[in-house]
């Protein structure tokens, strides 16, 4: 019964993973994998000598760091806020609303942002109508990092909240009652009960995010790279697409993709190891 | 504890104590009481307002759009003209049909193989149970990369075929694990007793496991469906022929890139120079956006219904 899935995974996941050998070849689709010339690490040394590659890597890491500071805490704050809402009706309604954008496609999210704050969007339109200079926040390279973070927050902050809400619901209410009886006010209860209760989940998600440091959302960037230019919007994934696939430089693009995959793998395993060292559960345990 | 003795503090904003509030908890501060509804309302508006504006604009007449100078916030002169035009044949109608068909066929296929595999992997002791599970879990750690995937699809001859939109992403390891976790919660006694009564593996799956798992099958199915409906990257990668494009790719061309697709059947590229049709009006563009949202909004209540049953949360927590 498992066979169809295994066949699909072998064919569309493991076989192309092996196909990464072309990263070490001067690959030509006309000659094929078997007969393309083996060039060792030439693709990689060319990549490390390319300023555009470093720019893409720096962009990727900057965006990850920026989102760790400005995106990561928002689902936690939302969960705390919603958890403190007493009315079940209000809570369910707001939950329903904030989960919704997670199910929208990136094309849709970018379209909506464009209509709101783009050059022909509602913001520019009302600025013009009131005699101000119109602004286009969708094509400004300097504000791009803020823009993509806002989009990510709009789309996924509500969804990210689920895990924290679940963790909050597992905290024993008797703890709060006992603390209150001992005279702890709301802030001390949050500091000594709520946050320790959330800690395992926070650590887990931080690990997953750090392990995914080289992934910042492919579709979001590919959709907007033309509008703001490669200087700000080129990330590793789009670099592979534009410098490898679109120009038919397959071996080189595969090298960049393999670099990203391998570094990502090391990051996940390292982050997990670190979590075990500091006494948290981590993602995988050696059971 | 003197639980009954708590009295609300007197004051201008004092009111009846909320029935849900635990007895040990203090009344909220003024800032909390006023600030919380404001923040909640803001959260609601930030998500709902763009959708509202898009819907209103898509329903507005050309004159109303012109008068508003673009997007329409206050609805006047509502008309379905944009939708009538979009649905009366042409690029968008075709894309809608393609997207719908891909979503239905893809979801059925994905759901079928996911149920089979999840059941197989949920019975400890089945053949090669652990190594096969490992094969599935390992896919979380390392992705093959887009170029080898592209070359594979290319060498299988799937470029410009609808199968390229389904097969490479047909199985989500995450969905499989969610479903397996649910199946493992089904008591083994039920399955054993069915076996004793002579049921084979397929009978157990269809008569015992499936009826008990409607919720998880529904949620996973809806996840797959939303995934297929929203997918745009595979289509962008594998479909050169823009007459085969699904709705998301058409949406990208019209809205994000502000270009026009030739309405004829033989279009090759989507450059404005080739655009035979005039640039679509804003109402039409917004109507395309709405058409892309509607299916998600339609299935969303069903997804949400099952959140409360804890299907997802239970699985996410592991």
Coordinates of C-alpha atoms in Angstrom, one line a residue:
Chain A
X1 CA 0.0 0.0 0.0
X2 CA 2.9 2.2 0.6
X3 CA 4.4 1.5 -2.8
X4 CA 2.8 4.4 -4.9
X5 CA 4.2 7.0 -2.5
X6 CA 7.6 5.4 -2.3
X7 CA 7.8 5.2 -6.1
X8 CA 6.8 8.9 -6.4
X9 CA 9.3 9.9 -3.8
X10 CA 12.1 7.9 -5.3
X11 CA 11.3 9.3 -8.8
X12 CA 10.6 12.9 -8.0
X13 CA 12.6 13.4 -4.8
X14 CA 15.6 11.0 -4.6
X15 CA 16.3 10.7 -8.3
X16 CA 16.7 14.5 -8.8
X17 CA 18.7 14.6 -5.5
X18 CA 21.2 12.2 -7.2
X19 CA 20.9 14.4 -10.3
X20 CA 22.8 17.0 -8.4
X21 CA 26.0 15.4 -9.7
X22 CA 25.7 17.8 -12.6
X23 CA 27.0 20.4 -10.1
X24 CA 30.4 18.8 -10.7
X25 CA 30.0 18.7 -14.5
X26 CA 30.1 21.0 -17.4
X27 CA 26.6 19.7 -18.0
X28 CA 25.0 19.9 -21.4
X29 CA 21.4 18.7 -22.0
X30 CA 22.4 17.5 -25.5
X31 CA 25.1 15.2 -24.1
X32 CA 23.3 14.1 -21.0
X33 CA 24.4 13.4 -17.4
X34 CA 26.4 10.3 -18.3
X35 CA 28.6 11.9 -20.9
X36 CA 29.0 15.4 -19.7
X37 CA 32.5 16.4 -18.8
X38 CA 33.5 16.1 -15.1
X39 CA 34.9 19.4 -14.0
X40 CA 35.4 18.9 -10.2
X41 CA 34.7 21.9 -8.2
X42 CA 35.0 24.4 -11.1
X43 CA 31.3 25.4 -10.8
X44 CA 31.8 26.1 -7.1
X45 CA 34.9 28.2 -7.5
X46 CA 33.2 30.2 -10.2
X47 CA 30.3 30.7 -7.9
X48 CA 32.4 31.9 -5.0
X49 CA 34.1 34.4 -7.3
X50 CA 30.8 35.8 -8.4
X51 CA 29.8 39.0 -6.6
X52 CA 26.1 38.4 -7.4
X53 CA 26.2 35.1 -5.6
X54 CA 27.5 36.8 -2.4
X55 CA 25.0 39.5 -2.8
X56 CA 22.2 36.9 -2.9
X57 CA 23.6 35.1 0.1
X58 CA 23.9 38.3 2.1
X59 CA 20.4 39.3 1.1
X60 CA 19.1 35.9 2.2
X61 CA 20.8 36.0 5.6
X62 CA 19.8 39.6 6.2
X63 CA 16.2 38.9 5.5
X64 CA 16.3 35.8 7.8
X65 CA 17.8 37.9 10.6
X66 CA 15.4 40.7 10.0
X67 CA 12.4 38.3 10.1
X68 CA 13.7 36.6 13.3
X69 CA 13.5 40.0 15.0
X70 CA 10.4 41.4 13.5
X71 CA 8.3 38.4 12.4
X72 CA 9.1 35.7 14.9
X73 CA 7.6 37.4 18.0
X74 CA 4.4 38.5 16.4
X75 CA 2.6 35.1 16.4
X76 CA 3.6 34.7 20.1
X77 CA 2.1 38.2 20.9
X78 CA -1.0 37.4 18.9
X79 CA -1.4 34.1 20.8
X80 CA -1.0 35.8 24.1
X81 CA -3.5 38.5 23.1
X82 CA -6.1 36.0 21.8
X83 CA -5.6 33.7 24.8
X84 CA -6.6 36.6 27.1
X85 CA -9.8 37.3 25.2
X86 CA -12.5 35.8 27.4
X87 CA -15.4 35.7 24.9
X88 CA -15.3 32.4 23.0
X89 CA -17.2 34.0 20.1
X90 CA -14.8 36.8 19.6
X91 CA -11.8 34.5 19.9
X92 CA -13.1 32.0 17.4
X93 CA -14.0 34.8 14.9
X94 CA -10.6 36.5 15.1
X95 CA -8.9 33.1 14.8
X96 CA -10.9 32.4 11.7
X97 CA -9.9 35.8 10.2
X98 CA -6.2 35.6 11.0
X99 CA -5.7 32.1 9.7
X100 CA -7.3 32.8 6.4
X101 CA -4.4 34.6 4.5
X102 CA -2.3 31.5 5.1
X103 CA -4.4 29.8 2.5
X104 CA -3.9 32.5 -0.1
X105 CA -1.3 32.1 -2.8
X106 CA 1.7 34.3 -2.9
X107 CA 0.5 35.7 -6.3
X108 CA -2.6 36.8 -4.5
X109 CA -0.9 38.3 -1.5
X110 CA 1.5 40.3 -3.8
X111 CA -1.5 41.4 -5.9
X112 CA -3.3 42.6 -2.8
X113 CA -0.3 44.5 -1.5
X114 CA 0.2 46.0 -4.9
X115 CA -3.4 47.3 -5.0
X116 CA -3.0 48.7 -1.5
X117 CA 0.4 50.3 -1.4
X118 CA 1.8 50.0 -5.0
X119 CA 2.2 52.8 -7.5
X120 CA -1.4 52.6 -8.7
X121 CA -2.7 51.4 -5.4
X122 CA -5.1 52.8 -2.9
X123 CA -2.4 54.6 -0.8
X124 CA -0.9 56.4 -3.8
X125 CA -4.4 57.1 -5.1
X126 CA -5.5 58.9 -1.9
X127 CA -2.2 60.7 -1.5
X128 CA -2.6 62.1 -5.1
X129 CA -6.3 63.0 -4.4
X130 CA -5.2 65.1 -1.5
X131 CA -2.4 66.8 -3.3
X132 CA 0.5 64.9 -2.0
X133 CA 3.3 63.2 -3.9
X134 CA 2.3 59.6 -4.5
X135 CA 4.6 56.9 -3.2
X136 CA 5.2 53.4 -4.6
X137 CA 6.3 51.1 -1.8
X138 CA 6.4 48.1 -4.1
X139 CA 9.3 49.1 -6.2
X140 CA 11.6 50.7 -3.6
X141 CA 14.7 48.6 -3.1
X142 CA 15.6 50.2 0.2
X143 CA 12.3 49.3 1.8
X144 CA 12.1 45.9 0.2
X145 CA 13.1 44.0 3.3
X146 CA 10.4 45.7 5.3
X147 CA 7.9 45.0 2.5
X148 CA 8.5 41.3 2.3
X149 CA 8.4 41.0 6.1
X150 CA 5.1 42.8 6.2
X151 CA 3.8 40.5 3.5
X152 CA 5.0 37.5 5.4
X153 CA 3.4 38.7 8.6
X154 CA 0.2 39.5 6.9
X155 CA 0.0 36.0 5.3
X156 CA 1.4 33.8 8.0
X157 CA 1.6 35.4 11.5
X158 CA -1.9 34.2 12.2
X159 CA -1.1 30.7 11.1
X160 CA 2.1 30.7 13.2
X161 CA -0.1 31.5 16.2
X162 CA -1.8 28.0 16.2
X163 CA 1.2 26.2 17.7
X164 CA 1.5 28.8 20.5
X165 CA -2.2 28.7 21.2
X166 CA -2.0 24.9 21.5
X167 CA 1.0 25.2 23.9
X168 CA -0.9 27.8 26.0
X169 CA -3.9 25.5 26.3
X170 CA -1.7 22.8 27.8
X171 CA -0.5 25.0 30.7
X172 CA -2.3 23.9 33.9
X173 CA -4.7 26.7 35.1
X174 CA -4.1 25.6 38.7
X175 CA -0.6 27.1 38.3
X176 CA -2.1 30.6 37.6
X177 CA -4.5 30.2 40.5
X178 CA -1.8 29.3 42.9
X179 CA 0.4 32.1 41.7
X180 CA -2.4 34.6 42.0
X181 CA -3.2 33.4 45.5
X182 CA 0.5 34.0 46.4
X183 CA 0.1 37.6 45.2
X184 CA 1.7 37.4 41.8
X185 CA 0.2 40.0 39.5
X186 CA -0.5 39.5 35.8
X187 CA 3.0 40.3 34.6
X188 CA 4.7 38.1 37.1
X189 CA 2.3 35.3 36.2
X190 CA 3.2 35.8 32.5
X191 CA 6.9 35.8 33.2
X192 CA 7.0 32.8 35.6
X193 CA 4.2 30.6 34.2
X194 CA 3.2 31.5 30.6
X195 CA 6.6 32.1 29.1
X196 CA 8.3 29.0 30.6
X197 CA 5.3 27.0 29.4
X198 CA 5.9 28.3 25.8
X199 CA 9.6 27.8 26.0
X200 CA 9.8 24.4 24.4
X201 CA 7.7 25.5 21.4
X202 CA 9.6 28.7 21.0
X203 CA 12.9 26.8 21.0
X204 CA 11.6 24.3 18.5
X205 CA 10.4 26.9 16.1
X206 CA 13.6 28.9 16.4
X207 CA 15.5 25.8 15.5
X208 CA 13.3 25.1 12.5
X209 CA 13.7 28.8 11.4
X210 CA 17.5 28.8 11.9
X211 CA 17.8 25.5 10.0
X212 CA 15.9 27.1 7.2
X213 CA 18.0 30.3 7.3
X214 CA 18.8 30.0 3.6
X215 CA 15.1 29.7 2.6
X216 CA 13.1 32.9 2.7
X217 CA 10.2 32.1 0.4
X218 CA 10.9 31.5 -3.2
X219 CA 7.6 32.5 -4.8
X220 CA 7.4 35.8 -2.9
X221 CA 10.8 36.9 -4.2
X222 CA 10.5 35.6 -7.8
X223 CA 7.3 37.5 -8.1
X224 CA 8.8 40.8 -7.0
X225 CA 12.4 40.6 -8.2
X226 CA 11.6 42.5 -11.4
X227 CA 9.9 45.3 -9.6
X228 CA 12.7 46.2 -7.2
X229 CA 15.7 44.8 -9.1
X230 CA 18.1 42.0 -8.3
X231 CA 20.2 44.1 -5.9
X232 CA 17.7 43.9 -3.1
X233 CA 15.5 41.0 -4.1
X234 CA 18.0 38.4 -5.3
X235 CA 18.0 35.5 -2.8
X236 CA 19.7 32.1 -3.1
X237 CA 16.6 30.4 -4.6
X238 CA 16.1 33.1 -7.2
X239 CA 19.8 33.2 -8.0
X240 CA 19.6 29.5 -8.9
X241 CA 16.5 30.2 -11.0
X242 CA 17.8 33.2 -12.9
X243 CA 21.6 32.4 -13.2
X244 CA 21.1 28.7 -13.7
X245 CA 17.8 27.6 -15.2
X246 CA 16.7 30.6 -17.2
X247 CA 20.1 31.0 -19.0
X248 CA 20.5 27.2 -19.4
X249 CA 23.6 27.1 -17.2
X250 CA 22.4 23.9 -15.5
X251 CA 25.6 22.7 -13.9
X252 CA 26.3 26.0 -12.4
X253 CA 22.8 26.5 -11.1
X254 CA 22.8 23.0 -9.6
X255 CA 26.0 23.9 -7.8
X256 CA 24.4 26.9 -6.3
X257 CA 21.3 24.9 -5.3
X258 CA 23.4 22.1 -3.9
X259 CA 25.4 24.6 -1.8
X260 CA 22.2 25.9 -0.4
X261 CA 20.9 22.4 0.3
X262 CA 24.0 21.2 2.0
X263 CA 24.5 24.3 4.1
X264 CA 20.8 24.1 5.1
X265 CA 21.2 20.5 6.1
X266 CA 24.2 21.3 8.3
X267 CA 22.3 24.2 9.8
X268 CA 19.3 22.0 10.7
X269 CA 21.4 19.3 12.3
X270 CA 23.6 21.8 14.1
X271 CA 20.6 23.7 15.5
X272 CA 19.0 20.4 16.6
X273 CA 22.3 19.3 18.3
X274 CA 22.5 22.7 20.1
X275 CA 18.9 22.3 21.4
X276 CA 19.8 18.9 22.9
X277 CA 22.9 20.4 24.5
X278 CA 20.8 23.1 26.2
X279 CA 18.4 20.5 27.4
X280 CA 15.5 21.1 25.0
X281 CA 13.8 18.4 23.0
X282 CA 14.7 19.5 19.5
X283 CA 13.1 18.2 16.4
X284 CA 14.6 14.7 16.1
X285 CA 15.6 12.7 19.0
X286 CA 17.9 9.6 18.9
X287 CA 15.3 7.1 20.0
Chain B
X1 CA -10.1 31.2 49.1
X2 CA -12.9 33.7 49.6
X3 CA -14.1 33.2 46.1
X4 CA -17.5 34.8 46.4
X5 CA -16.2 38.0 48.0
X6 CA -14.6 39.5 44.9
X7 CA -16.5 42.6 44.0
X8 CA -15.9 44.7 40.8
X9 CA -14.2 48.0 41.6
X10 CA -16.5 51.0 41.4
X11 CA -15.8 53.6 38.8
X12 CA -16.8 55.1 35.6
X13 CA -15.9 52.1 33.4
X14 CA -16.8 49.4 35.8
X15 CA -19.2 46.8 34.6
X16 CA -20.4 43.3 35.3
X17 CA -17.6 40.8 35.8
X18 CA -17.2 38.6 32.8
X19 CA -18.6 35.2 33.5
X20 CA -15.7 33.5 31.9
X21 CA -13.1 35.3 34.0
X22 CA -11.5 32.9 36.6
X23 CA -12.3 34.0 40.1
X24 CA -8.7 34.5 41.1
X25 CA -7.9 36.9 38.2
X26 CA -7.9 40.6 38.8
X27 CA -10.1 42.9 36.7
X28 CA -8.3 44.2 33.6
X29 CA -6.7 47.6 33.7
X30 CA -8.2 50.5 31.9
X31 CA -5.5 50.3 29.2
X32 CA -6.2 46.6 28.8
X33 CA -9.9 47.0 28.6
X34 CA -9.8 49.7 26.0
X35 CA -6.7 48.7 24.2
X36 CA -7.5 45.1 23.5
X37 CA -10.7 45.7 21.4
X38 CA -8.8 48.4 19.4
X39 CA -5.9 46.0 18.6
X40 CA -8.3 43.2 17.7
X41 CA -10.3 45.5 15.4
X42 CA -7.0 46.6 13.8
X43 CA -6.0 43.0 13.2
X44 CA -9.4 42.3 11.6
X45 CA -9.3 45.4 9.4
X46 CA -5.7 44.8 8.2
X47 CA -6.8 41.5 6.8
X48 CA -10.4 42.2 5.8
X49 CA -10.0 45.7 4.3
X50 CA -7.9 44.8 1.2
X51 CA -10.3 42.0 0.4
X52 CA -13.3 44.3 0.8
X53 CA -11.8 46.9 -1.5
X54 CA -10.9 44.3 -4.2
X55 CA -14.4 42.9 -4.1
X56 CA -16.1 46.3 -4.3
X57 CA -13.9 47.4 -7.1
X58 CA -14.6 44.2 -9.1
X59 CA -18.3 44.9 -8.8
X60 CA -18.1 48.6 -9.8
X61 CA -19.0 50.0 -13.1
X62 CA -16.3 51.7 -15.3
X63 CA -17.7 55.1 -14.4
X64 CA -17.5 54.4 -10.7
X65 CA -13.9 53.3 -11.1
X66 CA -13.0 56.4 -13.1
X67 CA -14.7 58.7 -10.6
X68 CA -12.9 57.1 -7.7
X69 CA -9.6 57.5 -9.6
X70 CA -8.9 53.8 -9.2
X71 CA -9.9 51.5 -6.4
X72 CA -13.4 51.9 -5.1
X73 CA -13.9 52.1 -1.3
X74 CA -17.5 53.3 -1.2
X75 CA -19.7 51.0 -3.3
X76 CA -21.9 52.7 -5.9
X77 CA -23.4 51.5 -9.2
X78 CA -22.6 47.8 -8.6
X79 CA -22.6 45.6 -11.6
X80 CA -21.5 42.1 -12.5
X81 CA -20.2 43.2 -15.9
X82 CA -16.6 42.3 -15.1
X83 CA -17.5 38.8 -14.1
X84 CA -19.8 38.3 -17.1
X85 CA -17.0 39.4 -19.4
X86 CA -14.4 37.1 -17.7
X87 CA -16.6 34.1 -17.7
X88 CA -17.9 34.3 -21.2
X89 CA -14.9 32.5 -22.7
X90 CA -11.3 33.6 -23.2
X91 CA -8.1 33.5 -21.2
X92 CA -9.5 33.6 -17.7
X93 CA -12.4 31.2 -18.3
X94 CA -9.9 28.7 -19.8
X95 CA -7.5 29.2 -16.8
X96 CA -10.4 28.7 -14.4
X97 CA -11.3 25.4 -16.0
X98 CA -7.7 24.2 -16.0
X99 CA -7.1 25.2 -12.4
X100 CA -10.4 23.5 -11.3
X101 CA -9.6 20.3 -13.2
X102 CA -6.0 20.2 -11.8
X103 CA -7.3 20.7 -8.3
X104 CA -9.9 18.0 -8.5
X105 CA -7.7 15.4 -10.2
X106 CA -4.6 16.2 -8.2
X107 CA -6.5 16.2 -4.9
X108 CA -8.1 12.8 -5.6
X109 CA -4.8 11.3 -6.6
X110 CA -2.8 12.8 -3.7
X111 CA -5.5 11.8 -1.2
X112 CA -5.6 8.2 -2.5
X113 CA -1.9 7.6 -2.3
X114 CA -1.6 9.4 1.0
X115 CA -4.3 7.3 2.7
X116 CA -2.8 4.1 1.4
X117 CA 0.7 5.0 2.5
X118 CA -0.4 6.4 5.9
X119 CA -2.4 3.2 6.6
X120 CA 0.5 1.0 5.6
X121 CA 3.0 3.0 7.7
X122 CA 0.6 3.2 10.7
X123 CA 0.6 -0.6 11.3
X124 CA 3.8 -1.4 13.3
X125 CA 5.2 -4.6 12.0
X126 CA 4.1 -4.2 8.4
X127 CA 6.7 -5.1 5.8
X128 CA 9.8 -2.8 5.9
X129 CA 7.8 -0.4 8.1
X130 CA 10.8 1.5 9.6
X131 CA 13.0 1.9 6.5
X132 CA 10.0 3.1 4.5
X133 CA 9.1 5.6 7.1
X134 CA 12.7 6.8 7.1
X135 CA 12.5 7.3 3.3
X136 CA 9.5 9.5 3.8
X137 CA 10.9 11.5 6.8
X138 CA 14.3 12.0 5.1
X139 CA 12.6 14.2 2.4
X140 CA 12.1 16.9 5.1
X141 CA 15.8 17.3 5.5
X142 CA 16.9 17.8 1.9
X143 CA 15.2 19.1 -1.2
X144 CA 16.5 18.0 -4.6
X145 CA 16.7 21.6 -5.9
X146 CA 14.9 23.1 -8.8
X147 CA 17.4 22.4 -11.6
X148 CA 17.7 18.6 -11.1
X149 CA 13.9 18.5 -10.7
X150 CA 13.4 20.5 -13.9
X151 CA 15.8 18.3 -15.8
X152 CA 14.0 15.2 -14.6
X153 CA 10.6 16.5 -15.6
X154 CA 12.1 17.4 -18.9
X155 CA 13.7 14.0 -19.6
X156 CA 10.4 12.3 -18.6
X157 CA 8.8 14.3 -21.4
X158 CA 6.4 16.0 -19.1
X159 CA 7.1 19.6 -20.1
X160 CA 3.9 21.3 -21.2
X161 CA 1.8 18.4 -19.8
X162 CA -0.7 18.8 -17.0
X163 CA 0.9 15.8 -15.3
X164 CA 3.9 18.0 -14.5
X165 CA 1.6 20.1 -12.2
X166 CA 0.5 17.0 -10.3
X167 CA 3.1 14.3 -10.1
X168 CA 6.2 16.1 -8.8
X169 CA 4.3 17.6 -5.8
X170 CA 1.6 14.9 -5.4
X171 CA 2.8 13.7 -2.1
X172 CA 3.4 15.9 0.9
X173 CA 5.4 14.2 3.6
X174 CA 3.8 16.5 6.2
X175 CA 0.2 15.5 5.2
X176 CA 1.3 11.9 5.2
X177 CA 2.7 12.2 8.8
X178 CA -0.4 14.0 10.0
X179 CA -2.7 11.2 8.6
X180 CA -0.4 8.5 9.9
X181 CA -0.5 10.0 13.4
X182 CA -4.3 10.0 13.3
X183 CA -4.5 6.4 12.1
X184 CA -2.1 5.3 14.8
X185 CA -4.6 6.6 17.4
X186 CA -7.2 4.1 16.2
X187 CA -7.4 1.2 18.7
X188 CA -5.6 -1.9 17.5
X189 CA -8.4 -4.0 19.0
X190 CA -10.9 -2.7 16.5
X191 CA -8.6 -3.7 13.6
X192 CA -7.7 -7.0 15.1
X193 CA -11.4 -7.9 15.7
X194 CA -12.1 -7.1 12.1
X195 CA -9.3 -9.3 11.0
X196 CA -10.6 -12.2 13.1
X197 CA -13.9 -11.7 11.3
X198 CA -12.0 -12.3 8.1
X199 CA -11.5 -8.8 6.8
X200 CA -8.5 -8.3 4.5
X201 CA -6.2 -5.2 4.6
X202 CA -8.4 -3.2 2.1
X203 CA -11.6 -4.1 3.9
X204 CA -10.1 -3.0 7.2
X205 CA -9.0 0.3 5.6
X206 CA -12.3 1.0 3.9
X207 CA -14.7 -0.3 6.5
X208 CA -13.0 0.4 9.8
X209 CA -10.2 3.0 9.4
X210 CA -11.8 5.4 6.9
X211 CA -15.2 5.8 8.6
X212 CA -13.3 6.7 11.8
X213 CA -11.0 9.2 10.1
X214 CA -13.4 11.4 8.1
X215 CA -12.1 14.5 9.8
X216 CA -8.4 14.0 9.1
X217 CA -9.1 12.9 5.5
X218 CA -11.2 16.0 5.0
X219 CA -8.5 18.3 6.4
X220 CA -5.7 16.7 4.4
X221 CA -7.8 16.7 1.3
X222 CA -8.5 20.4 1.7
X223 CA -4.8 21.1 2.3
X224 CA -4.0 19.3 -0.9
X225 CA -6.8 21.1 -2.8
X226 CA -5.7 24.5 -1.6
X227 CA -2.1 23.6 -2.5
X228 CA -3.0 22.7 -6.0
X229 CA -5.3 25.7 -6.5
X230 CA -2.5 28.1 -5.3
X231 CA 0.4 26.4 -7.1
X232 CA 2.1 28.7 -9.5
X233 CA 5.8 27.9 -9.5
X234 CA 5.5 24.4 -11.1
X235 CA 3.3 25.8 -13.8
X236 CA 5.8 28.6 -14.4
X237 CA 8.6 26.1 -14.6
X238 CA 7.1 23.4 -16.6
X239 CA 4.5 25.0 -18.9
X240 CA 5.9 27.0 -21.8
X241 CA 2.6 27.0 -23.6
X242 CA 0.6 29.9 -22.0
X243 CA -2.7 28.5 -23.3
X244 CA -2.3 25.8 -20.7
X245 CA -1.7 28.2 -17.8
X246 CA -3.7 27.8 -14.6
X247 CA -5.4 30.8 -13.0
X248 CA -2.5 31.8 -10.6
X249 CA -0.1 32.2 -13.5
X250 CA -2.7 34.3 -15.4
X251 CA -3.3 36.3 -12.3
X252 CA 0.4 37.0 -12.1
X253 CA 0.6 38.1 -15.7
X254 CA -2.3 40.4 -15.5
X255 CA -1.9 41.9 -12.0
X256 CA 1.7 41.6 -10.8
X257 CA 3.3 42.1 -14.2
X258 CA 0.5 44.2 -15.6
X259 CA 0.7 42.5 -19.0
X260 CA -1.9 41.0 -21.3
X261 CA -2.2 37.5 -22.6
X262 CA -3.2 37.1 -26.2
X263 CA -6.6 35.6 -26.2
X264 CA -6.0 33.5 -29.3
X265 CA -5.1 29.8 -28.9
X266 CA -1.6 30.0 -30.4
X267 CA 0.0 32.6 -28.2
X268 CA 3.7 31.9 -27.5
X269 CA 4.9 34.6 -25.2
X270 CA 3.1 37.0 -22.9
X271 CA 4.8 40.2 -23.9
X272 CA 2.7 43.4 -24.2
X273 CA 3.9 43.8 -27.8
X274 CA 1.9 40.7 -28.7
X275 CA -1.1 41.6 -26.7
X276 CA -3.9 41.7 -29.1
X277 CA -6.5 42.4 -26.4
X278 CA -6.7 45.9 -24.9
X279 CA -5.5 46.3 -21.3
X280 CA -8.1 45.0 -19.0
X281 CA -10.0 47.5 -16.8
X282 CA -9.3 47.7 -13.1
X283 CA -12.7 46.1 -12.3
X284 CA -11.7 43.1 -14.5
X285 CA -8.4 42.8 -12.9
X286 CA -9.9 42.8 -9.5
X287 CA -12.5 40.3 -10.6
X288 CA -9.7 37.9 -11.5
X289 CA -8.3 38.4 -8.0
X290 CA -11.7 37.6 -6.5
X291 CA -12.1 34.5 -8.7
X292 CA -8.8 33.3 -7.3
X293 CA -9.9 33.8 -3.7
X294 CA -13.5 32.4 -4.0
X295 CA -12.6 28.7 -3.9
X296 CA -10.4 29.2 -0.9
X297 CA -13.1 31.1 0.9
X298 CA -15.6 28.3 0.0
X299 CA -13.5 25.5 1.5
X300 CA -12.2 27.5 4.4
X301 CA -15.1 27.0 6.7
X302 CA -14.7 23.3 6.4
X303 CA -11.0 23.5 7.2
X304 CA -11.8 25.7 10.2
X305 CA -14.5 23.4 11.5
X306 CA -11.9 20.7 11.9
X307 CA -9.3 22.9 13.7
X308 CA -11.6 22.8 16.6
X309 CA -11.5 19.1 16.6
X310 CA -7.8 19.3 17.1
X311 CA -6.8 17.2 14.1
X312 CA -4.1 19.6 13.0
X313 CA -3.0 20.8 16.4
X314 CA -2.6 17.2 17.8
X315 CA -0.5 16.3 14.8
X316 CA 1.6 19.4 14.9
X317 CA 2.4 18.9 18.5
X318 CA 3.6 15.5 17.4

